[in-house]
CSV table of C-alpha atoms in Angstrom, one decimal:
chain,number,residue,atom,x,y,z
A,27,MET,CA,0.4,-2.5,-21.0
A,28,ASP,CA,0.8,1.5,-20.7
A,29,ALA,CA,4.0,3.0,-20.9
A,30,HIS,CA,5.1,3.3,-17.4
A,31,ALA,CA,4.5,-0.5,-17.1
A,32,GLN,CA,6.5,-1.1,-20.3
A,33,GLU,CA,9.3,1.2,-19.0
A,34,LEU,CA,9.7,-1.2,-16.0
A,35,LYS,CA,9.4,-4.4,-17.6
A,36,LYS,CA,12.7,-3.3,-19.8
A,37,GLU,CA,14.5,-2.5,-16.5
A,38,PHE,CA,13.5,-5.7,-15.0
A,39,ASP,CA,14.8,-7.4,-18.2
A,40,ALA,CA,18.0,-5.5,-18.0
A,41,THR,CA,18.4,-6.1,-14.5
A,42,LEU,CA,18.0,-10.0,-15.2
A,43,THR,CA,20.4,-9.6,-18.1
A,44,ALA,CA,22.9,-7.8,-15.9
A,45,ARG,CA,22.6,-10.2,-13.0
A,46,ARG,CA,23.3,-13.1,-15.4
A,47,GLU,CA,26.4,-11.4,-17.0
A,48,LEU,CA,27.8,-9.9,-13.8
A,49,GLY,CA,27.1,-13.0,-11.3
A,50,PRO,CA,25.5,-13.0,-8.2
A,51,GLU,CA,28.1,-11.0,-6.2
A,52,TYR,CA,26.5,-7.9,-7.8
A,53,GLU,CA,22.8,-9.2,-7.5
A,54,ALA,CA,22.3,-6.9,-4.0
A,55,ALA,CA,23.2,-4.0,-5.9
A,56,LEU,CA,21.2,-4.6,-9.0
A,57,VAL,CA,18.2,-5.2,-6.8
A,58,GLU,CA,18.7,-2.1,-4.9
A,59,SER,CA,19.1,0.2,-8.6
A,60,PHE,CA,15.7,-1.7,-9.9
A,61,VAL,CA,13.8,-1.1,-6.5
A,62,GLU,CA,15.3,2.7,-6.5
A,63,LYS,CA,13.6,3.0,-10.5
A,64,VAL,CA,10.3,1.5,-9.4
A,65,ASP,CA,10.1,4.0,-6.5
A,66,THR,CA,11.0,6.7,-9.1
A,67,GLN,CA,8.1,5.5,-11.4
A,68,VAL,CA,5.8,5.0,-8.3
A,69,ARG,CA,6.2,8.5,-6.9
A,70,ARG,CA,6.1,9.7,-10.7
A,71,ARG,CA,2.8,8.4,-11.3
A,72,LEU,CA,1.6,9.4,-7.7
A,73,ALA,CA,2.5,13.3,-8.8
A,74,GLU,CA,0.5,12.7,-12.5
A,75,GLU,CA,-2.3,11.5,-10.5
A,76,ARG,CA,-2.3,14.2,-7.6
A,77,LEU,CA,-2.2,16.7,-10.5
A,78,ALA,CA,-5.0,15.2,-12.7
A,79,ALA,CA,-7.2,15.2,-9.2
A,80,ALA,CA,-6.3,18.6,-8.6
A,81,ARG,CA,-7.6,19.7,-12.3
A,82,GLY,CA,-10.9,17.7,-11.7
A,83,GLU,CA,-9.6,14.6,-13.5
A,84,GLY,CA,-8.9,11.1,-13.1
A,85,PRO,CA,-10.2,8.3,-10.9
A,86,TYR,CA,-9.3,10.5,-7.7
A,87,ALA,CA,-11.1,13.7,-8.8
A,88,VAL,CA,-13.4,14.9,-6.5
A,89,PRO,CA,-17.2,15.0,-8.1
A,90,ALA,CA,-18.5,18.3,-8.6
A,91,ASP,CA,-22.2,17.2,-8.0
A,92,GLY,CA,-22.6,19.1,-4.7
A,93,ASN,CA,-23.4,15.8,-2.8
A,94,PHE,CA,-19.6,15.1,-1.8
A,95,GLY,CA,-20.1,16.7,1.7
A,96,GLU,CA,-23.3,15.0,2.2
A,97,ARG,CA,-22.2,11.5,1.2
A,98,PHE,CA,-18.8,11.6,2.9
A,99,GLY,CA,-20.4,12.9,6.2
A,100,PHE,CA,-23.1,10.1,6.4
A,101,ALA,CA,-20.3,7.5,5.6
A,102,ILE,CA,-18.2,8.8,8.7
A,103,ILE,CA,-21.4,9.1,10.9
A,104,THR,CA,-22.3,5.5,9.6
A,105,LEU,CA,-18.9,4.1,10.6
A,106,VAL,CA,-18.9,5.7,14.1
A,107,LEU,CA,-22.3,4.4,14.7
A,108,ALA,CA,-21.6,0.8,13.4
A,109,ILE,CA,-18.7,0.0,15.9
A,110,PRO,CA,-21.0,0.6,19.2
A,111,LEU,CA,-24.0,-1.1,17.3
A,112,SER,CA,-21.8,-4.2,16.4
A,113,ALA,CA,-20.3,-4.4,19.9
A,114,ILE,CA,-23.6,-4.3,21.8
A,115,ALA,CA,-25.4,-6.7,19.2
A,116,GLY,CA,-22.5,-9.0,19.3
A,117,THR,CA,-22.5,-9.1,23.2
A,118,GLN,CA,-26.1,-9.3,23.9
A,119,ALA,CA,-27.5,-11.7,20.8
A,120,GLY,CA,-24.2,-13.1,19.4
A,121,PHE,CA,-23.9,-13.7,15.8
A,122,LYS,CA,-27.3,-13.5,14.6
A,123,GLY,CA,-27.6,-10.1,16.5
A,124,LEU,CA,-24.6,-8.9,14.6
A,125,LEU,CA,-26.2,-9.8,11.5
A,126,VAL,CA,-29.2,-7.6,12.1
A,127,ALA,CA,-27.2,-4.9,13.4
A,128,TRP,CA,-25.4,-4.7,10.0
A,129,ALA,CA,-28.5,-5.8,7.8
A,130,GLY,CA,-30.1,-2.6,9.7
A,131,ILE,CA,-26.8,-0.6,9.0
A,132,ALA,CA,-26.5,-1.4,5.0
A,133,GLY,CA,-30.3,-0.9,4.8
A,134,VAL,CA,-30.0,2.6,6.0
A,135,SER,CA,-27.2,3.1,3.8
A,136,PHE,CA,-28.9,1.5,0.7
A,137,ILE,CA,-31.9,4.1,1.2
A,138,HIS,CA,-29.7,7.1,1.8
A,139,ALA,CA,-28.0,6.1,-1.9
A,140,ALA,CA,-31.2,5.6,-3.5
A,141,ARG,CA,-32.5,9.0,-2.1
A,142,LEU,CA,-29.4,10.6,-3.2
A,143,ARG,CA,-29.9,9.2,-6.9
A,144,ARG,CA,-33.5,10.2,-7.2
A,145,ALA,CA,-32.2,13.7,-6.2
A,146,ARG,CA,-30.2,13.4,-9.5
A,147,PRO,CA,-32.5,12.2,-12.5
A,148,ASP,CA,-30.2,13.5,-14.8
A,149,ASP,CA,-27.3,11.1,-14.0
A,150,VAL,CA,-26.7,8.4,-16.4
A,151,ALA,CA,-25.1,5.2,-14.7
């Protein structure tokens, strides 16, 4: 359990203890106070993750492999084309047509991903 989660657990335990001691008439105020503390923690974590991403660290950092634009553009084009292809296939051939259309979409995506992976042989997964 990380430090943020431990801190929230302590706050939650304190809120429950205060609720038992003060009674149900203070429940709304206690819950509101706890929610504010959770909101503060969430905002703090988001700010930390944004800073880490800006420094090129953490799970949300943009990879520096140079293929990000190509991968992002391919993903957008795939999604944009998938909508009308799905509609046409579903209308003309029903569920089977929809399966065939999505199998084609997935196949093209896998081929594209494999091509990008071959372009970076030094990448160890």
